[in-house]
């Protein structure tokens, strides 16, 4: 156990090597500082990636059609597949118990939307009521498209905030009539979208009204789904893979597409996409751990070197202690105490400096893929354990060498 005399011995030993001790302490402190900052940066990357995926409903799966690349059952390649309402009904009926949200979509990329003397070119889409949640959009005025609008083919629209600002300025658009490609629609809601201005430059209307008003028959541009949540990521990934394979198989069979033609039916699975980003983030964080630990090792080597110097300079003192009956354990304990003291004080300094930097500067550093860098308590505790272990390891070999010195040889040392 430490007592006042032991503390005084430690301070006396360290004070004799002030410069070397200071430089070694800086090395250890910088190692912990760099490690914690890098781990905080890794967490910031993870937070940024998670924020990006919050911009759409979690686990969104999009399906669209394309051109066949292989001949099948007498049909030539290069055939354009056109999705229809019946294509949407197939996965809905088969996988309905797995679906949390769903919507068929028909998009028109360039439509003239006007109100009074104001007009602009905006994308308009026919959708279902679930589409608001699929896009993670928020109604800020009025309401969104509902089931009654769908059943009755109502000519109503929900417009994005950008459309509202362009066409209505400061006016309240709710209840006003706008023209979409020269067809009258009543505005029933205004929405915002976390993805930004591009998504807020859209006009949404019931898919049934869209198909009927613009002569599209039963044609669709695509469809979107969100599956029921699973308790962990691996289960969600497995479920989404089974679902996407099942949907592709259904649509290929219905539209006479070769089973191995992967171009005719396009599928985007955000769960799989998220896995790629999370894996990349994991590798980056492991790299940060490696860099930080290597920096700490450099500091530990410095501590070990200075303890070797201290042992050499105190050889005669150690010989006297052993001649007076000091055990090898007490000699090792003496050197270890000094080593652990240096690394702990320096390490806590680096840890405190890094945590303060993350606390006050971290929130100011915000970008699209980097948000709120932080280090949780478990990581701080891990670095503390590393400090104590590093201090003991740095002092052990010099301490062992000191314990092996024979008193007669130590007393002859000059």
Tab-separated table of C-alpha atoms in Angstrom:
chain	number	residue	atom	x	y	z
A	1	UNK	CA	0.000	0.000	0.000
A	2	UNK	CA	1.051	3.627	-0.573
A	3	UNK	CA	2.050	5.738	2.412
A	4	UNK	CA	3.431	9.240	2.754
A	5	UNK	CA	7.033	8.040	2.676
A	6	UNK	CA	6.394	5.977	-0.448
A	7	UNK	CA	4.788	8.916	-2.227
A	8	UNK	CA	7.763	11.079	-1.279
A	9	UNK	CA	10.147	8.496	-2.738
A	10	UNK	CA	8.195	8.458	-6.006
A	11	UNK	CA	8.241	12.241	-6.295
A	12	UNK	CA	11.959	12.362	-5.482
A	13	UNK	CA	12.748	9.738	-8.122
A	14	UNK	CA	10.672	11.498	-10.764
A	15	UNK	CA	12.018	14.960	-9.921
A	16	UNK	CA	15.558	13.800	-10.670
A	17	UNK	CA	14.515	13.123	-14.250
A	18	UNK	CA	12.108	15.981	-14.813
A	19	UNK	CA	12.719	16.518	-18.513
A	20	UNK	CA	12.735	12.849	-19.453
A	21	UNK	CA	9.659	12.220	-17.309
A	22	UNK	CA	7.845	15.195	-18.830
A	23	UNK	CA	8.581	14.090	-22.394
A	24	UNK	CA	7.545	10.526	-21.618
A	25	UNK	CA	4.346	11.773	-19.992
A	26	UNK	CA	3.572	13.869	-23.054
A	27	UNK	CA	4.033	10.781	-25.217
A	28	UNK	CA	1.623	8.713	-23.104
A	29	UNK	CA	-0.902	11.562	-22.843
A	30	UNK	CA	-0.808	12.146	-26.594
A	31	UNK	CA	-1.378	8.430	-27.193
A	32	UNK	CA	-4.538	8.383	-25.099
A	33	UNK	CA	-5.598	11.742	-26.524
A	34	UNK	CA	-5.226	10.519	-30.129
A	35	UNK	CA	-6.968	7.214	-29.362
A	36	UNK	CA	-10.025	8.847	-27.768
A	37	UNK	CA	-10.265	11.531	-30.481
A	38	UNK	CA	-10.077	8.877	-33.218
A	39	UNK	CA	-12.731	6.755	-31.497
A	40	UNK	CA	-14.916	9.841	-31.157
A	41	UNK	CA	-14.429	10.533	-34.860
A	42	UNK	CA	-15.429	6.949	-35.641
A	43	UNK	CA	-18.610	7.409	-33.614
A	44	UNK	CA	-19.238	10.667	-35.473
A	45	UNK	CA	-19.039	8.803	-38.784
A	46	UNK	CA	-21.468	6.187	-37.492
A	47	UNK	CA	-23.908	8.862	-36.312
A	48	UNK	CA	-23.703	10.575	-39.703
A	49	UNK	CA	-24.415	7.348	-41.581
A	50	UNK	CA	-27.358	6.531	-39.312
A	51	UNK	CA	-28.738	10.034	-39.843
A	52	UNK	CA	-28.578	9.592	-43.599
A	53	UNK	CA	-30.595	6.393	-43.415
A	54	UNK	CA	-33.175	8.128	-41.246
A	55	UNK	CA	-33.992	10.309	-44.256
A	56	UNK	CA	-36.056	7.428	-45.596
A	57	UNK	CA	-38.081	4.850	-43.746
A	58	UNK	CA	-35.806	2.266	-42.161
A	59	UNK	CA	-35.379	-0.776	-44.391
A	60	UNK	CA	-37.052	0.674	-47.485
A	61	UNK	CA	-37.119	-1.580	-50.563
A	62	UNK	CA	-37.738	-0.050	-53.998
A	63	UNK	CA	-38.735	-2.015	-57.113
A	64	UNK	CA	-38.756	-0.790	-60.709
A	65	UNK	CA	-38.683	-2.253	-64.213
A	66	UNK	CA	-36.085	-2.089	-66.950
A	67	UNK	CA	-35.146	-3.697	-70.271
A	68	UNK	CA	-34.546	-7.432	-70.639
A	69	UNK	CA	-31.022	-8.490	-71.577
A	70	UNK	CA	-31.744	-12.135	-72.386
A	71	UNK	CA	-34.171	-13.917	-74.677
A	72	UNK	CA	-36.716	-16.164	-72.980
A	73	UNK	CA	-39.535	-18.421	-74.204
A	74	UNK	CA	-39.303	-17.100	-77.749
A	75	UNK	CA	-39.135	-13.446	-76.728
A	76	UNK	CA	-36.112	-11.399	-77.845
A	77	UNK	CA	-33.874	-9.405	-75.466
A	78	UNK	CA	-34.279	-5.623	-75.352
A	79	UNK	CA	-37.927	-5.805	-74.315
A	80	UNK	CA	-39.101	-3.014	-71.972
A	81	UNK	CA	-40.942	-4.390	-68.950
A	82	UNK	CA	-43.913	-2.278	-67.880
A	83	UNK	CA	-45.099	-2.658	-64.299
A	84	UNK	CA	-48.847	-2.536	-63.708
A	85	UNK	CA	-51.263	-2.570	-60.787
A	86	UNK	CA	-51.420	-6.364	-60.984
A	87	UNK	CA	-47.634	-6.515	-60.508
A	88	UNK	CA	-48.017	-4.531	-57.286
A	89	UNK	CA	-50.864	-6.745	-56.093
A	90	UNK	CA	-48.742	-9.918	-56.357
A	91	UNK	CA	-46.157	-9.183	-53.621
A	92	UNK	CA	-48.771	-7.386	-51.501
A	93	UNK	CA	-50.998	-10.475	-51.435
A	94	UNK	CA	-48.151	-12.968	-50.924
A	95	UNK	CA	-46.097	-11.048	-48.336
A	96	UNK	CA	-48.804	-8.943	-46.708
A	97	UNK	CA	-48.080	-10.295	-43.202
A	98	UNK	CA	-44.449	-9.087	-43.541
A	99	UNK	CA	-45.257	-5.580	-44.786
A	100	UNK	CA	-45.324	-2.557	-42.497
A	101	UNK	CA	-45.710	0.091	-45.237
A	102	UNK	CA	-46.321	-0.184	-48.960
A	103	UNK	CA	-47.063	1.998	-51.970
A	104	UNK	CA	-47.275	1.761	-55.721
A	105	UNK	CA	-45.821	4.764	-57.533
A	106	UNK	CA	-46.310	6.464	-60.874
A	107	UNK	CA	-43.909	9.356	-61.495
A	108	UNK	CA	-43.890	12.148	-64.051
A	109	UNK	CA	-40.493	13.831	-63.905
A	110	UNK	CA	-41.325	17.089	-65.651
A	111	UNK	CA	-44.790	18.526	-65.124
A	112	UNK	CA	-46.008	22.115	-65.397
A	113	UNK	CA	-47.622	23.135	-62.130
A	114	UNK	CA	-49.197	26.580	-61.913
A	115	UNK	CA	-51.242	28.810	-59.646
A	116	UNK	CA	-52.439	32.164	-60.930
A	117	UNK	CA	-49.504	33.845	-62.655
A	118	UNK	CA	-46.908	31.621	-61.005
A	119	UNK	CA	-45.772	28.347	-62.555
A	120	UNK	CA	-42.873	25.944	-62.503
A	121	UNK	CA	-41.596	22.573	-63.646
A	122	UNK	CA	-41.965	19.984	-60.882
A	123	UNK	CA	-42.097	16.242	-60.496
A	124	UNK	CA	-45.524	14.868	-59.607
A	125	UNK	CA	-46.278	11.388	-58.372
A	126	UNK	CA	-49.258	9.173	-57.917
A	127	UNK	CA	-48.901	7.372	-54.576
A	128	UNK	CA	-50.816	5.728	-51.722
A	129	UNK	CA	-51.282	7.058	-48.145
A	130	UNK	CA	-48.319	5.020	-46.830
A	131	UNK	CA	-45.942	7.018	-49.019
A	132	UNK	CA	-45.637	9.817	-46.457
A	133	UNK	CA	-43.995	7.378	-44.010
A	134	UNK	CA	-41.925	5.740	-46.761
A	135	UNK	CA	-40.324	9.096	-47.573
A	136	UNK	CA	-40.134	10.050	-43.894
A	137	UNK	CA	-41.843	13.314	-44.850
A	138	UNK	CA	-43.853	15.477	-42.430
A	139	UNK	CA	-47.083	17.345	-43.034
A	140	UNK	CA	-46.741	20.933	-41.786
A	141	UNK	CA	-50.096	22.227	-43.026
A	142	UNK	CA	-53.304	20.415	-43.881
A	143	UNK	CA	-53.200	16.677	-44.466
A	144	UNK	CA	-51.776	13.989	-46.743
A	145	UNK	CA	-53.512	11.785	-49.287
A	146	UNK	CA	-55.898	9.337	-47.572
A	147	UNK	CA	-57.795	6.158	-48.453
A	148	UNK	CA	-60.978	8.075	-49.207
A	149	UNK	CA	-59.113	10.073	-51.869
A	150	UNK	CA	-57.943	6.791	-53.395
A	151	UNK	CA	-61.362	5.152	-53.483
A	152	UNK	CA	-63.145	8.219	-54.866
A	153	UNK	CA	-60.403	9.253	-57.327
A	154	UNK	CA	-60.299	12.693	-55.730
A	155	UNK	CA	-58.332	15.413	-57.559
A	156	UNK	CA	-56.329	16.466	-54.520
A	157	UNK	CA	-52.615	17.011	-54.001
A	158	UNK	CA	-50.075	17.456	-51.216
A	159	UNK	CA	-47.304	19.798	-52.295
A	160	UNK	CA	-43.729	20.144	-51.089
A	161	UNK	CA	-42.592	23.218	-49.175
A	162	UNK	CA	-40.508	24.403	-52.150
A	163	UNK	CA	-43.552	24.227	-54.438
A	164	UNK	CA	-45.616	26.145	-51.893
A	165	UNK	CA	-42.972	28.880	-51.586
A	166	UNK	CA	-42.594	29.208	-55.359
A	167	UNK	CA	-46.272	29.300	-56.253
A	168	UNK	CA	-48.020	30.712	-53.188
A	169	UNK	CA	-45.326	32.851	-51.530
A	170	UNK	CA	-46.838	33.842	-48.162
A	171	UNK	CA	-50.390	32.686	-48.978
A	172	UNK	CA	-52.012	29.675	-47.364
A	173	UNK	CA	-52.374	27.106	-50.176
A	174	UNK	CA	-54.849	24.822	-48.418
A	175	UNK	CA	-58.089	24.627	-50.403
A	176	UNK	CA	-56.634	26.491	-53.408
A	177	UNK	CA	-56.826	25.067	-56.934
A	178	UNK	CA	-53.629	24.479	-58.924
A	179	UNK	CA	-53.094	23.205	-62.458
A	180	UNK	CA	-50.962	20.103	-62.970
A	181	UNK	CA	-50.381	19.691	-66.709
A	182	UNK	CA	-53.576	21.745	-67.242
A	183	UNK	CA	-55.720	19.606	-64.946
A	184	UNK	CA	-57.243	21.143	-61.798
A	185	UNK	CA	-56.273	19.756	-58.397
A	186	UNK	CA	-57.107	21.042	-54.927
A	187	UNK	CA	-54.246	21.472	-52.456
A	188	UNK	CA	-54.988	19.625	-49.206
A	189	UNK	CA	-51.539	19.600	-47.576
A	190	UNK	CA	-47.969	20.891	-47.491
A	191	UNK	CA	-45.064	18.633	-46.490
A	192	UNK	CA	-41.376	18.896	-45.682
A	193	UNK	CA	-38.772	16.228	-46.356
A	194	UNK	CA	-35.504	15.755	-44.404
A	195	UNK	CA	-33.684	14.954	-47.645
A	196	UNK	CA	-34.017	18.555	-48.720
A	197	UNK	CA	-35.207	20.799	-51.524
A	198	UNK	CA	-35.254	18.204	-54.299
A	199	UNK	CA	-37.872	16.101	-52.493
A	200	UNK	CA	-39.775	19.241	-51.475
A	201	UNK	CA	-40.142	20.130	-55.175
A	202	UNK	CA	-42.689	17.347	-55.649
A	203	UNK	CA	-46.460	17.120	-55.880
A	204	UNK	CA	-48.199	13.991	-54.564
A	205	UNK	CA	-51.650	12.812	-55.595
A	206	UNK	CA	-53.663	9.561	-55.287
A	207	UNK	CA	-52.296	6.901	-57.650
A	208	UNK	CA	-55.811	6.082	-58.797
A	209	UNK	CA	-56.454	9.713	-59.745
A	210	UNK	CA	-53.051	10.021	-61.419
A	211	UNK	CA	-53.604	7.003	-63.650
A	212	UNK	CA	-57.122	8.097	-64.594
A	213	UNK	CA	-56.501	11.822	-65.079
A	214	UNK	CA	-53.367	11.422	-67.212
A	215	UNK	CA	-54.458	8.425	-69.253
A	216	UNK	CA	-51.953	5.983	-67.764
A	217	UNK	CA	-54.371	3.095	-67.462
A	218	UNK	CA	-52.925	0.711	-64.861
A	219	UNK	CA	-49.262	1.528	-65.513
A	220	UNK	CA	-46.791	2.033	-62.653
A	221	UNK	CA	-43.281	3.439	-62.433
A	222	UNK	CA	-42.398	1.318	-59.429
A	223	UNK	CA	-43.323	0.252	-55.943
A	224	UNK	CA	-41.899	0.680	-52.452
A	225	UNK	CA	-42.085	-1.443	-49.311
A	226	UNK	CA	-40.979	-1.405	-45.689
A	227	UNK	CA	-40.970	-4.722	-43.845
A	228	UNK	CA	-41.952	-5.292	-40.240
A	229	UNK	CA	-39.101	-4.535	-37.843
A	230	UNK	CA	-36.950	-7.346	-36.528
A	231	UNK	CA	-35.191	-7.380	-33.129
A	232	UNK	CA	-31.695	-7.255	-34.641
A	233	UNK	CA	-29.958	-6.269	-37.855
A	234	UNK	CA	-29.027	-9.801	-39.002
A	235	UNK	CA	-32.653	-10.933	-38.880
A	236	UNK	CA	-33.764	-7.792	-40.738
A	237	UNK	CA	-31.128	-8.381	-43.415
A	238	UNK	CA	-32.117	-12.021	-43.870
A	239	UNK	CA	-35.811	-11.093	-44.087
A	240	UNK	CA	-35.173	-8.334	-46.634
A	241	UNK	CA	-33.083	-10.656	-48.820
A	242	UNK	CA	-35.813	-13.300	-48.820
A	243	UNK	CA	-38.404	-10.663	-49.657
A	244	UNK	CA	-36.447	-9.103	-52.542
A	245	UNK	CA	-35.698	-12.519	-54.047
A	246	UNK	CA	-39.361	-13.469	-53.726
A	247	UNK	CA	-40.537	-10.234	-55.385
A	248	UNK	CA	-38.099	-10.608	-58.281
A	249	UNK	CA	-39.158	-14.205	-58.801
A	250	UNK	CA	-42.863	-13.232	-58.865
A	251	UNK	CA	-42.384	-10.329	-61.279
A	252	UNK	CA	-40.057	-12.250	-63.601
A	253	UNK	CA	-42.519	-15.106	-63.826
A	254	UNK	CA	-45.475	-12.806	-64.517
A	255	UNK	CA	-43.638	-10.731	-67.144
A	256	UNK	CA	-41.931	-13.703	-68.846
A	257	UNK	CA	-38.379	-12.756	-67.914
A	258	UNK	CA	-35.492	-15.214	-67.787
A	259	UNK	CA	-34.764	-16.258	-64.170
A	260	UNK	CA	-31.104	-15.279	-64.572
A	261	UNK	CA	-31.841	-11.884	-66.170
A	262	UNK	CA	-30.940	-9.509	-63.346
A	263	UNK	CA	-31.498	-6.311	-65.341
A	264	UNK	CA	-35.190	-6.518	-66.190
A	265	UNK	CA	-36.431	-6.057	-62.611
A	266	UNK	CA	-34.461	-3.589	-60.512
A	267	UNK	CA	-34.482	-3.729	-56.715
A	268	UNK	CA	-32.846	-1.402	-54.196
A	269	UNK	CA	-32.599	-2.808	-50.676
A	270	UNK	CA	-31.506	-0.133	-48.204
A	271	UNK	CA	-30.870	-2.758	-45.512
A	272	UNK	CA	-28.119	-4.297	-47.655
A	273	UNK	CA	-26.882	-0.845	-48.563
A	274	UNK	CA	-26.686	0.036	-44.875
A	275	UNK	CA	-24.607	-3.096	-44.232
A	276	UNK	CA	-21.942	-1.873	-46.656
A	277	UNK	CA	-21.727	1.476	-44.861
A	278	UNK	CA	-21.698	-0.108	-41.405
A	279	UNK	CA	-18.978	-2.568	-42.467
A	280	UNK	CA	-16.902	0.301	-43.844
A	281	UNK	CA	-17.410	2.250	-40.637
A	282	UNK	CA	-16.347	-0.805	-38.613
A	283	UNK	CA	-13.098	-1.099	-40.581
A	284	UNK	CA	-12.429	2.613	-40.096
A	285	UNK	CA	-12.997	2.361	-36.339
A	286	UNK	CA	-10.752	-0.717	-36.093
A	287	UNK	CA	-8.077	1.242	-37.953
A	288	UNK	CA	-8.516	4.113	-35.496
A	289	UNK	CA	-8.066	1.670	-32.590
A	290	UNK	CA	-4.900	0.356	-34.230
A	291	UNK	CA	-3.412	3.828	-34.730
A	292	UNK	CA	-4.284	4.897	-31.184
A	293	UNK	CA	-2.899	1.729	-29.596
A	294	UNK	CA	0.317	2.028	-31.625
A	295	UNK	CA	0.677	5.571	-30.314
A	296	UNK	CA	0.152	4.337	-26.757
A	297	UNK	CA	2.737	1.591	-27.298
A	298	UNK	CA	5.224	4.251	-28.357
A	299	UNK	CA	4.543	6.058	-25.081
A	300	UNK	CA	4.867	2.811	-23.110
A	301	UNK	CA	8.257	2.149	-24.713
A	302	UNK	CA	9.277	5.652	-23.617
A	303	UNK	CA	8.158	4.929	-20.049
A	304	UNK	CA	10.070	1.649	-20.073
A	305	UNK	CA	13.219	3.392	-21.299
A	306	UNK	CA	13.064	6.091	-18.623
A	307	UNK	CA	12.508	3.449	-15.948
A	308	UNK	CA	15.627	1.646	-17.179
A	309	UNK	CA	17.550	4.916	-16.803
A	310	UNK	CA	16.095	5.438	-13.334
A	311	UNK	CA	17.061	1.900	-12.331
A	312	UNK	CA	20.619	2.442	-13.571
A	313	UNK	CA	20.939	5.757	-11.725
A	314	UNK	CA	19.592	4.183	-8.527
A	315	UNK	CA	21.659	1.012	-8.714
A	316	UNK	CA	23.587	1.783	-5.520
A	317	UNK	CA	20.370	2.673	-3.672
A	318	UNK	CA	18.828	-0.610	-4.784
A	319	UNK	CA	21.953	-2.460	-3.597
A	320	UNK	CA	21.697	-0.848	-0.179
A	321	UNK	CA	18.016	-1.739	0.087
A	322	UNK	CA	18.762	-5.370	-0.790
A	323	UNK	CA	21.710	-5.452	1.614
A	324	UNK	CA	19.359	-4.284	4.369
A	325	UNK	CA	16.983	-7.125	3.584
A	326	UNK	CA	14.631	-5.730	0.926
A	327	UNK	CA	12.941	-8.568	-0.963
A	328	UNK	CA	12.890	-8.774	-4.787
A	329	UNK	CA	9.128	-8.189	-4.614
A	330	UNK	CA	9.581	-4.898	-2.772
A	331	UNK	CA	12.119	-3.743	-5.371
A	332	UNK	CA	9.770	-4.661	-8.220
A	333	UNK	CA	6.881	-2.973	-6.400
A	334	UNK	CA	8.923	0.217	-5.966
A	335	UNK	CA	9.711	0.500	-9.695
A	336	UNK	CA	6.181	-0.513	-10.745
A	337	UNK	CA	4.649	2.161	-8.514
A	338	UNK	CA	6.715	4.831	-10.216
A	339	UNK	CA	5.917	3.519	-13.705
A	340	UNK	CA	2.185	3.270	-13.039
A	341	UNK	CA	2.199	6.713	-11.438
A	342	UNK	CA	3.740	8.326	-14.549
A	343	UNK	CA	1.457	6.582	-17.043
A	344	UNK	CA	-1.697	7.104	-14.964
A	345	UNK	CA	-1.163	10.830	-14.438
A	346	UNK	CA	-0.163	11.389	-18.071
A	347	UNK	CA	-2.938	9.149	-19.348
A	348	UNK	CA	-5.644	10.837	-17.294
A	349	UNK	CA	-4.427	14.179	-18.586
A	350	UNK	CA	-4.723	12.988	-22.199
A	351	UNK	CA	-8.096	11.365	-21.503
A	352	UNK	CA	-9.507	14.486	-19.862
A	353	UNK	CA	-8.210	16.752	-22.642
A	354	UNK	CA	-9.726	14.552	-25.362
A	355	UNK	CA	-13.110	14.276	-23.619
A	356	UNK	CA	-13.258	18.043	-23.131
A	357	UNK	CA	-12.408	18.598	-26.793
A	358	UNK	CA	-15.132	16.194	-27.923
A	359	UNK	CA	-17.621	17.747	-25.506
A	360	UNK	CA	-17.137	21.363	-26.553
A	361	UNK	CA	-15.756	21.236	-30.102
A	362	UNK	CA	-17.425	18.037	-31.356
A	363	UNK	CA	-20.979	19.433	-31.648
A	364	UNK	CA	-19.643	22.288	-33.793
A	365	UNK	CA	-18.276	19.851	-36.393
A	366	UNK	CA	-21.305	18.802	-38.433
A	367	UNK	CA	-21.466	17.559	-41.997
A	368	UNK	CA	-23.597	15.261	-44.115
A	369	UNK	CA	-21.818	12.079	-43.006
A	370	UNK	CA	-20.329	13.229	-39.692
A	371	UNK	CA	-22.387	14.191	-36.660
A	372	UNK	CA	-21.850	14.551	-32.909
A	373	UNK	CA	-18.525	12.730	-32.316
A	374	UNK	CA	-18.568	11.209	-28.845
A	375	UNK	CA	-17.079	8.457	-26.687
A	376	UNK	CA	-19.305	6.484	-24.328
A	377	UNK	CA	-18.453	5.461	-20.777
A	378	UNK	CA	-17.427	1.909	-21.678
A	379	UNK	CA	-14.783	3.196	-24.091
A	380	UNK	CA	-13.441	5.642	-21.491
A	381	UNK	CA	-13.294	2.766	-18.989
A	382	UNK	CA	-11.426	0.646	-21.526
A	383	UNK	CA	-8.817	3.350	-22.021
A	384	UNK	CA	-8.419	3.557	-18.228
A	385	UNK	CA	-7.731	-0.173	-18.053
A	386	UNK	CA	-5.254	0.220	-20.900
A	387	UNK	CA	-3.491	2.946	-18.921
A	388	UNK	CA	-3.032	0.831	-15.798
A	389	UNK	CA	-1.941	-2.191	-17.820
A	390	UNK	CA	0.449	-0.117	-19.929
A	391	UNK	CA	1.994	1.434	-16.814
A	392	UNK	CA	2.533	-1.971	-15.207
A	393	UNK	CA	3.925	-3.447	-18.425
A	394	UNK	CA	6.282	-0.504	-18.972
A	395	UNK	CA	7.737	-0.842	-15.495
A	396	UNK	CA	7.870	-4.604	-15.160
A	397	UNK	CA	11.011	-5.357	-17.161
A	398	UNK	CA	13.086	-2.556	-15.602
A	399	UNK	CA	11.726	-3.630	-12.202
A	400	UNK	CA	12.643	-7.256	-12.832
A	401	UNK	CA	16.130	-6.197	-13.872
A	402	UNK	CA	16.474	-4.151	-10.683
A	403	UNK	CA	15.336	-7.114	-8.565
A	404	UNK	CA	18.038	-9.326	-10.125
A	405	UNK	CA	20.899	-6.928	-9.214
A	406	UNK	CA	23.202	-8.458	-6.618
A	407	UNK	CA	23.889	-6.187	-3.607
A	408	UNK	CA	27.684	-6.518	-3.823
A	409	UNK	CA	27.702	-5.481	-7.498
A	410	UNK	CA	25.213	-2.650	-6.892
A	411	UNK	CA	27.311	-1.193	-4.074
A	412	UNK	CA	30.356	-1.013	-6.331
A	413	UNK	CA	28.413	0.997	-8.942
A	414	UNK	CA	29.629	4.558	-9.490
